Amino acid sequence: MRKLGTIDFEVLQLAINEKGTFNETHLENSELKRHGVGKILDTLASLKDRKFISMNDDGSFTITDLAKEILWSSKIPIWAKILRLLQIKSCDLQQIIETIDSSENEIFNELEELRKNQLVLMSPQRQDDKLIKVYEILPEGIEIIDKTETEGFEKVNFVKKESNGEILETIEEIISEIQKTSSSDDEKNNIIKKLDMLKNKLKI
């Protein structure tokens, strides 16, 4: 994939959100302003040099077809878009949905398939008292998506297989939630003991 940094990605995503073209006002009203003027100008110059954006006569910028082929083309399978996005940065489900033009169910199903094939990892993280599932790409996922650069998407076939890893992650999540409930210690311990027994069986 044509490598993108996180700020490169944010600028191109802004262009997509603004129907292809953005200007100084859009930049000022976006989260990009937190990076500072100097960093934004450097990023715009870099994207322009790589022909990912073009500058218009009125000073606005337009995303090019070359840049759209990274993440925003209908020719790219959903699973490949997910891997390419996670290669840029780790994301939760909502961030993936906001980037990829597809339904939540389709994206979630593709994520689950990628997890079963151990190409991405889901890690529960607590943010503002909420448990958020954050996805990140694994080395095997990077290998697969890099391979598509020379072999194309059609030759990639995922092997259907069960993954105990995701079940174990869910059990750990349940145990964490049980420990926060108002049940008695004996009740908590009994439930956790049964879940630990299940974990041990899955690892066999």
PDB file of N, CA and C in Angstrom, residues 36-118:
ATOM      1  N   GLY A  36      -1.413  21.732  14.648  1.00  0.00           N
ATOM      2  CA  GLY A  36      -0.701  22.987  14.413  1.00  0.00           C
ATOM      3  C   GLY A  36      -0.550  23.286  12.927  1.00  0.00           C
ATOM      4  N   VAL A  37      -0.428  24.569  12.617  1.00  0.00           N
ATOM      5  CA  VAL A  37      -0.379  25.023  11.223  1.00  0.00           C
ATOM      6  C   VAL A  37       0.817  24.444  10.474  1.00  0.00           C
ATOM      7  N   GLY A  38       1.981  24.455  11.102  1.00  0.00           N
ATOM      8  CA  GLY A  38       3.196  23.978  10.443  1.00  0.00           C
ATOM      9  C   GLY A  38       3.088  22.531  10.001  1.00  0.00           C
ATOM     10  N   LYS A  39       2.592  21.683  10.886  1.00  0.00           N
ATOM     11  CA  LYS A  39       2.464  20.256  10.572  1.00  0.00           C
ATOM     12  C   LYS A  39       1.450  20.028   9.461  1.00  0.00           C
ATOM     13  N   ILE A  40       0.350  20.777   9.502  1.00  0.00           N
ATOM     14  CA  ILE A  40      -0.675  20.633   8.466  1.00  0.00           C
ATOM     15  C   ILE A  40      -0.132  21.046   7.101  1.00  0.00           C
ATOM     16  N   LEU A  41       0.599  22.173   7.060  1.00  0.00           N
ATOM     17  CA  LEU A  41       1.170  22.636   5.792  1.00  0.00           C
ATOM     18  C   LEU A  41       2.165  21.624   5.233  1.00  0.00           C
ATOM     19  N   ASP A  42       2.974  21.049   6.109  1.00  0.00           N
ATOM     20  CA  ASP A  42       3.928  20.015   5.675  1.00  0.00           C
ATOM     21  C   ASP A  42       3.194  18.805   5.109  1.00  0.00           C
ATOM     22  N   THR A  43       2.105  18.420   5.760  1.00  0.00           N
ATOM     23  CA  THR A  43       1.334  17.263   5.311  1.00  0.00           C
ATOM     24  C   THR A  43       0.683  17.532   3.959  1.00  0.00           C
ATOM     25  N   LEU A  44       0.125  18.717   3.796  1.00  0.00           N
ATOM     26  CA  LEU A  44      -0.497  19.072   2.515  1.00  0.00           C
ATOM     27  C   LEU A  44       0.535  19.043   1.388  1.00  0.00           C
ATOM     28  N   ALA A  45       1.732  19.575   1.668  1.00  0.00           N
ATOM     29  CA  ALA A  45       2.791  19.594   0.653  1.00  0.00           C
ATOM     30  C   ALA A  45       3.213  18.171   0.294  1.00  0.00           C
ATOM     31  N   SER A  46       3.327  17.313   1.294  1.00  0.00           N
ATOM     32  CA  SER A  46       3.720  15.925   1.062  1.00  0.00           C
ATOM     33  C   SER A  46       2.668  15.175   0.245  1.00  0.00           C
ATOM     34  N   LEU A  47       1.404  15.360   0.598  1.00  0.00           N
ATOM     35  CA  LEU A  47       0.322  14.701  -0.135  1.00  0.00           C
ATOM     36  C   LEU A  47       0.258  15.188  -1.581  1.00  0.00           C
ATOM     37  N   LYS A  48       0.516  16.483  -1.779  1.00  0.00           N
ATOM     38  CA  LYS A  48       0.514  17.052  -3.120  1.00  0.00           C
ATOM     39  C   LYS A  48       1.677  16.488  -3.941  1.00  0.00           C
ATOM     40  N   ASP A  49       2.864  16.380  -3.326  1.00  0.00           N
ATOM     41  CA  ASP A  49       4.035  15.827  -4.017  1.00  0.00           C
ATOM     42  C   ASP A  49       3.802  14.378  -4.437  1.00  0.00           C
ATOM     43  N   ARG A  50       3.062  13.639  -3.600  1.00  0.00           N
ATOM     44  CA  ARG A  50       2.797  12.227  -3.908  1.00  0.00           C
ATOM     45  C   ARG A  50       1.572  12.052  -4.796  1.00  0.00           C
ATOM     46  N   LYS A  51       1.009  13.185  -5.227  1.00  0.00           N
ATOM     47  CA  LYS A  51      -0.164  13.203  -6.122  1.00  0.00           C
ATOM     48  C   LYS A  51      -1.402  12.560  -5.488  1.00  0.00           C
ATOM     49  N   PHE A  52      -1.531  12.733  -4.154  1.00  0.00           N
ATOM     50  CA  PHE A  52      -2.714  12.263  -3.448  1.00  0.00           C
ATOM     51  C   PHE A  52      -3.771  13.360  -3.354  1.00  0.00           C
ATOM     52  N   ILE A  53      -3.337  14.612  -3.450  1.00  0.00           N
ATOM     53  CA  ILE A  53      -4.273  15.735  -3.538  1.00  0.00           C
ATOM     54  C   ILE A  53      -3.760  16.691  -4.616  1.00  0.00           C
ATOM     55  N   SER A  54      -4.689  17.454  -5.169  1.00  0.00           N
ATOM     56  CA  SER A  54      -4.310  18.493  -6.132  1.00  0.00           C
ATOM     57  C   SER A  54      -4.840  19.825  -5.626  1.00  0.00           C
ATOM     58  N   MET A  55      -4.132  20.902  -5.949  1.00  0.00           N
ATOM     59  CA  MET A  55      -4.539  22.229  -5.490  1.00  0.00           C
ATOM     60  C   MET A  55      -5.341  22.918  -6.577  1.00  0.00           C
ATOM     61  N   ASN A  56      -6.454  23.514  -6.206  1.00  0.00           N
ATOM     62  CA  ASN A  56      -7.331  24.200  -7.148  1.00  0.00           C
ATOM     63  C   ASN A  56      -7.006  25.695  -7.214  1.00  0.00           C
ATOM     64  N   ASP A  57      -7.539  26.365  -8.218  1.00  0.00           N
ATOM     65  CA  ASP A  57      -7.249  27.791  -8.423  1.00  0.00           C
ATOM     66  C   ASP A  57      -7.687  28.654  -7.242  1.00  0.00           C
ATOM     67  N   ASP A  58      -8.734  28.230  -6.538  1.00  0.00           N
ATOM     68  CA  ASP A  58      -9.239  29.029  -5.410  1.00  0.00           C
ATOM     69  C   ASP A  58      -8.528  28.706  -4.089  1.00  0.00           C
ATOM     70  N   GLY A  59      -7.487  27.864  -4.152  1.00  0.00           N
ATOM     71  CA  GLY A  59      -6.731  27.534  -2.943  1.00  0.00           C
ATOM     72  C   GLY A  59      -7.244  26.313  -2.205  1.00  0.00           C
ATOM     73  N   SER A  60      -8.326  25.731  -2.684  1.00  0.00           N
ATOM     74  CA  SER A  60      -8.840  24.507  -2.061  1.00  0.00           C
ATOM     75  C   SER A  60      -8.074  23.301  -2.594  1.00  0.00           C
ATOM     76  N   PHE A  61      -8.318  22.139  -1.976  1.00  0.00           N
ATOM     77  CA  PHE A  61      -7.632  20.910  -2.371  1.00  0.00           C
ATOM     78  C   PHE A  61      -8.655  19.827  -2.711  1.00  0.00           C
ATOM     79  N   THR A  62      -8.310  18.981  -3.667  1.00  0.00           N
ATOM     80  CA  THR A  62      -9.180  17.879  -4.069  1.00  0.00           C
ATOM     81  C   THR A  62      -8.412  16.569  -4.007  1.00  0.00           C
ATOM     82  N   ILE A  63      -9.036  15.548  -3.427  1.00  0.00           N
ATOM     83  CA  ILE A  63      -8.407  14.235  -3.369  1.00  0.00           C
ATOM     84  C   ILE A  63      -8.353  13.646  -4.777  1.00  0.00           C
ATOM     85  N   THR A  64      -7.284  12.963  -5.104  1.00  0.00           N
ATOM     86  CA  THR A  64      -7.121  12.398  -6.454  1.00  0.00           C
ATOM     87  C   THR A  64      -7.609  10.951  -6.495  1.00  0.00           C
ATOM     88  N   ASP A  65      -7.809  10.450  -7.706  1.00  0.00           N
ATOM     89  CA  ASP A  65      -8.220   9.053  -7.870  1.00  0.00           C
ATOM     90  C   ASP A  65      -7.144   8.114  -7.331  1.00  0.00           C
ATOM     91  N   LEU A  66      -5.878   8.520  -7.447  1.00  0.00           N
ATOM     92  CA  LEU A  66      -4.780   7.709  -6.937  1.00  0.00           C
ATOM     93  C   LEU A  66      -4.913   7.492  -5.438  1.00  0.00           C
ATOM     94  N   ALA A  67      -5.271   8.545  -4.707  1.00  0.00           N
ATOM     95  CA  ALA A  67      -5.441   8.439  -3.253  1.00  0.00           C
ATOM     96  C   ALA A  67      -6.677   7.616  -2.895  1.00  0.00           C
ATOM     97  N   LYS A  68      -7.728   7.764  -3.687  1.00  0.00           N
ATOM     98  CA  LYS A  68      -8.965   7.016  -3.404  1.00  0.00           C
ATOM     99  C   LYS A  68      -8.736   5.513  -3.483  1.00  0.00           C
ATOM    100  N   GLU A  69      -7.752   5.108  -4.294  1.00  0.00           N
ATOM    101  CA  GLU A  69      -7.473   3.686  -4.467  1.00  0.00           C
ATOM    102  C   GLU A  69      -6.830   3.054  -3.230  1.00  0.00           C
ATOM    103  N   ILE A  70      -6.463   3.875  -2.264  1.00  0.00           N
ATOM    104  CA  ILE A  70      -5.863   3.340  -1.043  1.00  0.00           C
ATOM    105  C   ILE A  70      -6.939   2.739  -0.140  1.00  0.00           C
ATOM    106  N   LEU A  71      -8.010   3.496   0.103  1.00  0.00           N
ATOM    107  CA  LEU A  71      -9.041   3.057   1.047  1.00  0.00           C
ATOM    108  C   LEU A  71     -10.477   3.314   0.585  1.00  0.00           C
ATOM    109  N   TRP A  72     -10.640   4.186  -0.380  1.00  0.00           N
ATOM    110  CA  TRP A  72     -11.983   4.687  -0.657  1.00  0.00           C
ATOM    111  C   TRP A  72     -12.523   4.301  -2.038  1.00  0.00           C
ATOM    112  N   SER A  73     -12.005   3.246  -2.618  1.00  0.00           N
ATOM    113  CA  SER A  73     -12.485   2.786  -3.918  1.00  0.00           C
ATOM    114  C   SER A  73     -13.398   1.577  -3.748  1.00  0.00           C
ATOM    115  N   SER A  74     -14.453   1.515  -4.551  1.00  0.00           N
ATOM    116  CA  SER A  74     -15.372   0.371  -4.495  1.00  0.00           C
ATOM    117  C   SER A  74     -14.713  -0.901  -5.018  1.00  0.00           C
ATOM    118  N   LYS A  75     -13.562  -0.765  -5.664  1.00  0.00           N
ATOM    119  CA  LYS A  75     -12.856  -1.936  -6.210  1.00  0.00           C
ATOM    120  C   LYS A  75     -12.126  -2.719  -5.112  1.00  0.00           C
ATOM    121  N   ILE A  76     -11.966  -2.112  -3.944  1.00  0.00           N
ATOM    122  CA  ILE A  76     -11.216  -2.750  -2.855  1.00  0.00           C
ATOM    123  C   ILE A  76     -12.180  -3.529  -1.955  1.00  0.00           C
ATOM    124  N   PRO A  77     -11.928  -4.816  -1.708  1.00  0.00           N
ATOM    125  CA  PRO A  77     -12.784  -5.600  -0.804  1.00  0.00           C
ATOM    126  C   PRO A  77     -12.794  -4.996   0.594  1.00  0.00           C
ATOM    127  N   ILE A  78     -13.885  -5.216   1.318  1.00  0.00           N
ATOM    128  CA  ILE A  78     -14.009  -4.652   2.660  1.00  0.00           C
ATOM    129  C   ILE A  78     -12.889  -5.140   3.570  1.00  0.00           C
ATOM    130  N   TRP A  79     -12.542  -6.426   3.491  1.00  0.00           N
ATOM    131  CA  TRP A  79     -11.505  -6.970   4.379  1.00  0.00           C
ATOM    132  C   TRP A  79     -10.167  -6.267   4.133  1.00  0.00           C
ATOM    133  N   ALA A  80      -9.908  -5.946   2.858  1.00  0.00           N
ATOM    134  CA  ALA A  80      -8.649  -5.272   2.518  1.00  0.00           C
ATOM    135  C   ALA A  80      -8.651  -3.832   3.024  1.00  0.00           C
ATOM    136  N   LYS A  81      -9.802  -3.169   2.944  1.00  0.00           N
ATOM    137  CA  LYS A  81      -9.904  -1.810   3.471  1.00  0.00           C
ATOM    138  C   LYS A  81      -9.644  -1.798   4.971  1.00  0.00           C
ATOM    139  N   ILE A  82     -10.193  -2.807   5.666  1.00  0.00           N
ATOM    140  CA  ILE A  82     -10.000  -2.893   7.116  1.00  0.00           C
ATOM    141  C   ILE A  82      -8.527  -3.073   7.449  1.00  0.00           C
ATOM    142  N   LEU A  83      -7.868  -3.997   6.760  1.00  0.00           N
ATOM    143  CA  LEU A  83      -6.446  -4.238   7.032  1.00  0.00           C
ATOM    144  C   LEU A  83      -5.609  -3.008   6.708  1.00  0.00           C
ATOM    145  N   ARG A  84      -5.926  -2.334   5.607  1.00  0.00           N
ATOM    146  CA  ARG A  84      -5.175  -1.132   5.247  1.00  0.00           C
ATOM    147  C   ARG A  84      -5.367  -0.031   6.278  1.00  0.00           C
ATOM    148  N   LEU A  85      -6.599   0.116   6.756  1.00  0.00           N
ATOM    149  CA  LEU A  85      -6.880   1.130   7.775  1.00  0.00           C
ATOM    150  C   LEU A  85      -6.132   0.820   9.072  1.00  0.00           C
ATOM    151  N   LEU A  86      -6.183  -0.446   9.493  1.00  0.00           N
ATOM    152  CA  LEU A  86      -5.519  -0.827  10.741  1.00  0.00           C
ATOM    153  C   LEU A  86      -4.007  -0.791  10.606  1.00  0.00           C
ATOM    154  N   GLN A  87      -3.519  -0.831   9.374  1.00  0.00           N
ATOM    155  CA  GLN A  87      -2.083  -0.680   9.152  1.00  0.00           C
ATOM    156  C   GLN A  87      -1.652   0.767   9.435  1.00  0.00           C
ATOM    157  N   ILE A  88      -2.602   1.687   9.288  1.00  0.00           N
ATOM    158  CA  ILE A  88      -2.327   3.101   9.571  1.00  0.00           C
ATOM    159  C   ILE A  88      -2.458   3.382  11.066  1.00  0.00           C
ATOM    160  N   LYS A  89      -3.526   2.851  11.670  1.00  0.00           N
ATOM    161  CA  LYS A  89      -3.739   3.082  13.107  1.00  0.00           C
ATOM    162  C   LYS A  89      -4.741   2.071  13.652  1.00  0.00           C
ATOM    163  N   SER A  90      -4.662   1.806  14.944  1.00  0.00           N
ATOM    164  CA  SER A  90      -5.646   0.957  15.606  1.00  0.00           C
ATOM    165  C   SER A  90      -6.964   1.727  15.705  1.00  0.00           C
ATOM    166  N   CYS A  91      -8.081   1.013  15.568  1.00  0.00           N
ATOM    167  CA  CYS A  91      -9.395   1.678  15.558  1.00  0.00           C
ATOM    168  C   CYS A  91     -10.419   0.852  16.333  1.00  0.00           C
ATOM    169  N   ASP A  92     -11.428   1.544  16.867  1.00  0.00           N
ATOM    170  CA  ASP A  92     -12.576   0.816  17.387  1.00  0.00           C
ATOM    171  C   ASP A  92     -13.579   0.625  16.246  1.00  0.00           C
ATOM    172  N   LEU A  93     -14.637  -0.108  16.505  1.00  0.00           N
ATOM    173  CA  LEU A  93     -15.595  -0.450  15.449  1.00  0.00           C
ATOM    174  C   LEU A  93     -16.210   0.801  14.820  1.00  0.00           C
ATOM    175  N   GLN A  94     -16.562   1.784  15.656  1.00  0.00           N
ATOM    176  CA  GLN A  94     -17.194   2.994  15.134  1.00  0.00           C
ATOM    177  C   GLN A  94     -16.265   3.758  14.196  1.00  0.00           C
ATOM    178  N   GLN A  95     -14.985   3.813  14.528  1.00  0.00           N
ATOM    179  CA  GLN A  95     -14.023   4.503  13.663  1.00  0.00           C
ATOM    180  C   GLN A  95     -13.890   3.795  12.313  1.00  0.00           C
ATOM    181  N   ILE A  96     -13.935   2.469  12.342  1.00  0.00           N
ATOM    182  CA  ILE A  96     -13.853   1.701  11.099  1.00  0.00           C
ATOM    183  C   ILE A  96     -15.083   1.964  10.240  1.00  0.00           C
ATOM    184  N   ILE A  97     -16.250   1.972  10.871  1.00  0.00           N
ATOM    185  CA  ILE A  97     -17.506   2.218  10.148  1.00  0.00           C
ATOM    186  C   ILE A  97     -17.498   3.605   9.519  1.00  0.00           C
ATOM    187  N   GLU A  98     -16.990   4.596  10.245  1.00  0.00           N
ATOM    188  CA  GLU A  98     -16.963   5.972   9.738  1.00  0.00           C
ATOM    189  C   GLU A  98     -16.019   6.136   8.555  1.00  0.00           C
ATOM    190  N   THR A  99     -15.038   5.241   8.435  1.00  0.00           N
ATOM    191  CA  THR A  99     -14.064   5.337   7.354  1.00  0.00           C
ATOM    192  C   THR A  99     -14.478   4.531   6.128  1.00  0.00           C
ATOM    193  N   ILE A 100     -14.994   3.346   6.372  1.00  0.00           N
ATOM    194  CA  ILE A 100     -15.302   2.419   5.277  1.00  0.00           C
ATOM    195  C   ILE A 100     -16.768   2.520   4.888  1.00  0.00           C
ATOM    196  N   ASP A 101     -17.019   2.698   3.622  1.00  0.00           N
ATOM    197  CA  ASP A 101     -18.376   2.876   3.107  1.00  0.00           C
ATOM    198  C   ASP A 101     -19.064   1.521   2.951  1.00  0.00           C
ATOM    199  N   SER A 102     -19.599   1.030   4.064  1.00  0.00           N
ATOM    200  CA  SER A 102     -20.315  -0.240   4.051  1.00  0.00           C
ATOM    201  C   SER A 102     -21.168  -0.308   5.300  1.00  0.00           C
ATOM    202  N   SER A 103     -22.038  -1.325   5.371  1.00  0.00           N
ATOM    203  CA  SER A 103     -22.919  -1.427   6.525  1.00  0.00           C
ATOM    204  C   SER A 103     -22.167  -1.944   7.749  1.00  0.00           C
ATOM    205  N   GLU A 104     -22.717  -1.658   8.917  1.00  0.00           N
ATOM    206  CA  GLU A 104     -22.089  -2.099  10.161  1.00  0.00           C
ATOM    207  C   GLU A 104     -21.994  -3.615  10.211  1.00  0.00           C
ATOM    208  N   ASN A 105     -23.052  -4.312   9.763  1.00  0.00           N
ATOM    209  CA  ASN A 105     -23.045  -5.779   9.793  1.00  0.00           C
ATOM    210  C   ASN A 105     -21.956  -6.357   8.903  1.00  0.00           C
ATOM    211  N   GLU A 106     -21.815  -5.805   7.701  1.00  0.00           N
ATOM    212  CA  GLU A 106     -20.791  -6.290   6.780  1.00  0.00           C
ATOM    213  C   GLU A 106     -19.391  -6.103   7.370  1.00  0.00           C
ATOM    214  N   ILE A 107     -19.164  -4.925   7.918  1.00  0.00           N
ATOM    215  CA  ILE A 107     -17.853  -4.632   8.499  1.00  0.00           C
ATOM    216  C   ILE A 107     -17.572  -5.542   9.690  1.00  0.00           C
ATOM    217  N   PHE A 108     -18.565  -5.710  10.561  1.00  0.00           N
ATOM    218  CA  PHE A 108     -18.375  -6.560  11.741  1.00  0.00           C
ATOM    219  C   PHE A 108     -18.100  -8.003  11.339  1.00  0.00           C
ATOM    220  N   ASN A 109     -18.840  -8.508  10.344  1.00  0.00           N
ATOM    221  CA  ASN A 109     -18.631  -9.886   9.884  1.00  0.00           C
ATOM    222  C   ASN A 109     -17.231 -10.072   9.307  1.00  0.00           C
ATOM    223  N   GLU A 110     -16.765  -9.077   8.550  1.00  0.00           N
ATOM    224  CA  GLU A 110     -15.413  -9.158   7.987  1.00  0.00           C
ATOM    225  C   GLU A 110     -14.361  -9.106   9.094  1.00  0.00           C
ATOM    226  N   LEU A 111     -14.604  -8.273  10.099  1.00  0.00           N
ATOM    227  CA  LEU A 111     -13.681  -8.192  11.235  1.00  0.00           C
ATOM    228  C   LEU A 111     -13.584  -9.533  11.959  1.00  0.00           C
ATOM    229  N   GLU A 112     -14.727 -10.181  12.158  1.00  0.00           N
ATOM    230  CA  GLU A 112     -14.731 -11.469  12.833  1.00  0.00           C
ATOM    231  C   GLU A 112     -13.964 -12.509  12.029  1.00  0.00           C
ATOM    232  N   GLU A 113     -14.114 -12.474  10.699  1.00  0.00           N
ATOM    233  CA  GLU A 113     -13.385 -13.415   9.852  1.00  0.00           C
ATOM    234  C   GLU A 113     -11.881 -13.153   9.929  1.00  0.00           C
ATOM    235  N   LEU A 114     -11.510 -11.888   9.960  1.00  0.00           N
ATOM    236  CA  LEU A 114     -10.088 -11.530  10.070  1.00  0.00           C
ATOM    237  C   LEU A 114      -9.527 -11.974  11.421  1.00  0.00           C
ATOM    238  N   ARG A 115     -10.345 -11.874  12.456  1.00  0.00           N
ATOM    239  CA  ARG A 115      -9.914 -12.325  13.784  1.00  0.00           C
ATOM    240  C   ARG A 115      -9.724 -13.834  13.811  1.00  0.00           C
ATOM    241  N   LYS A 116     -10.664 -14.562  13.236  1.00  0.00           N
ATOM    242  CA  LYS A 116     -10.577 -16.025  13.234  1.00  0.00           C
ATOM    243  C   LYS A 116      -9.327 -16.491  12.494  1.00  0.00           C
ATOM    244  N   ASN A 117      -8.926 -15.736  11.511  1.00  0.00           N
ATOM    245  CA  ASN A 117      -7.721 -16.075  10.753  1.00  0.00           C
ATOM    246  C   ASN A 117      -6.465 -15.452  11.355  1.00  0.00           C
ATOM    247  N   GLN A 118      -6.636 -14.851  12.543  1.00  0.00           N
ATOM    248  CA  GLN A 118      -5.525 -14.279  13.311  1.00  0.00           C
ATOM    249  C   GLN A 118      -4.745 -13.229  12.509  1.00  0.00           C
TER     250      GLN A 118
END
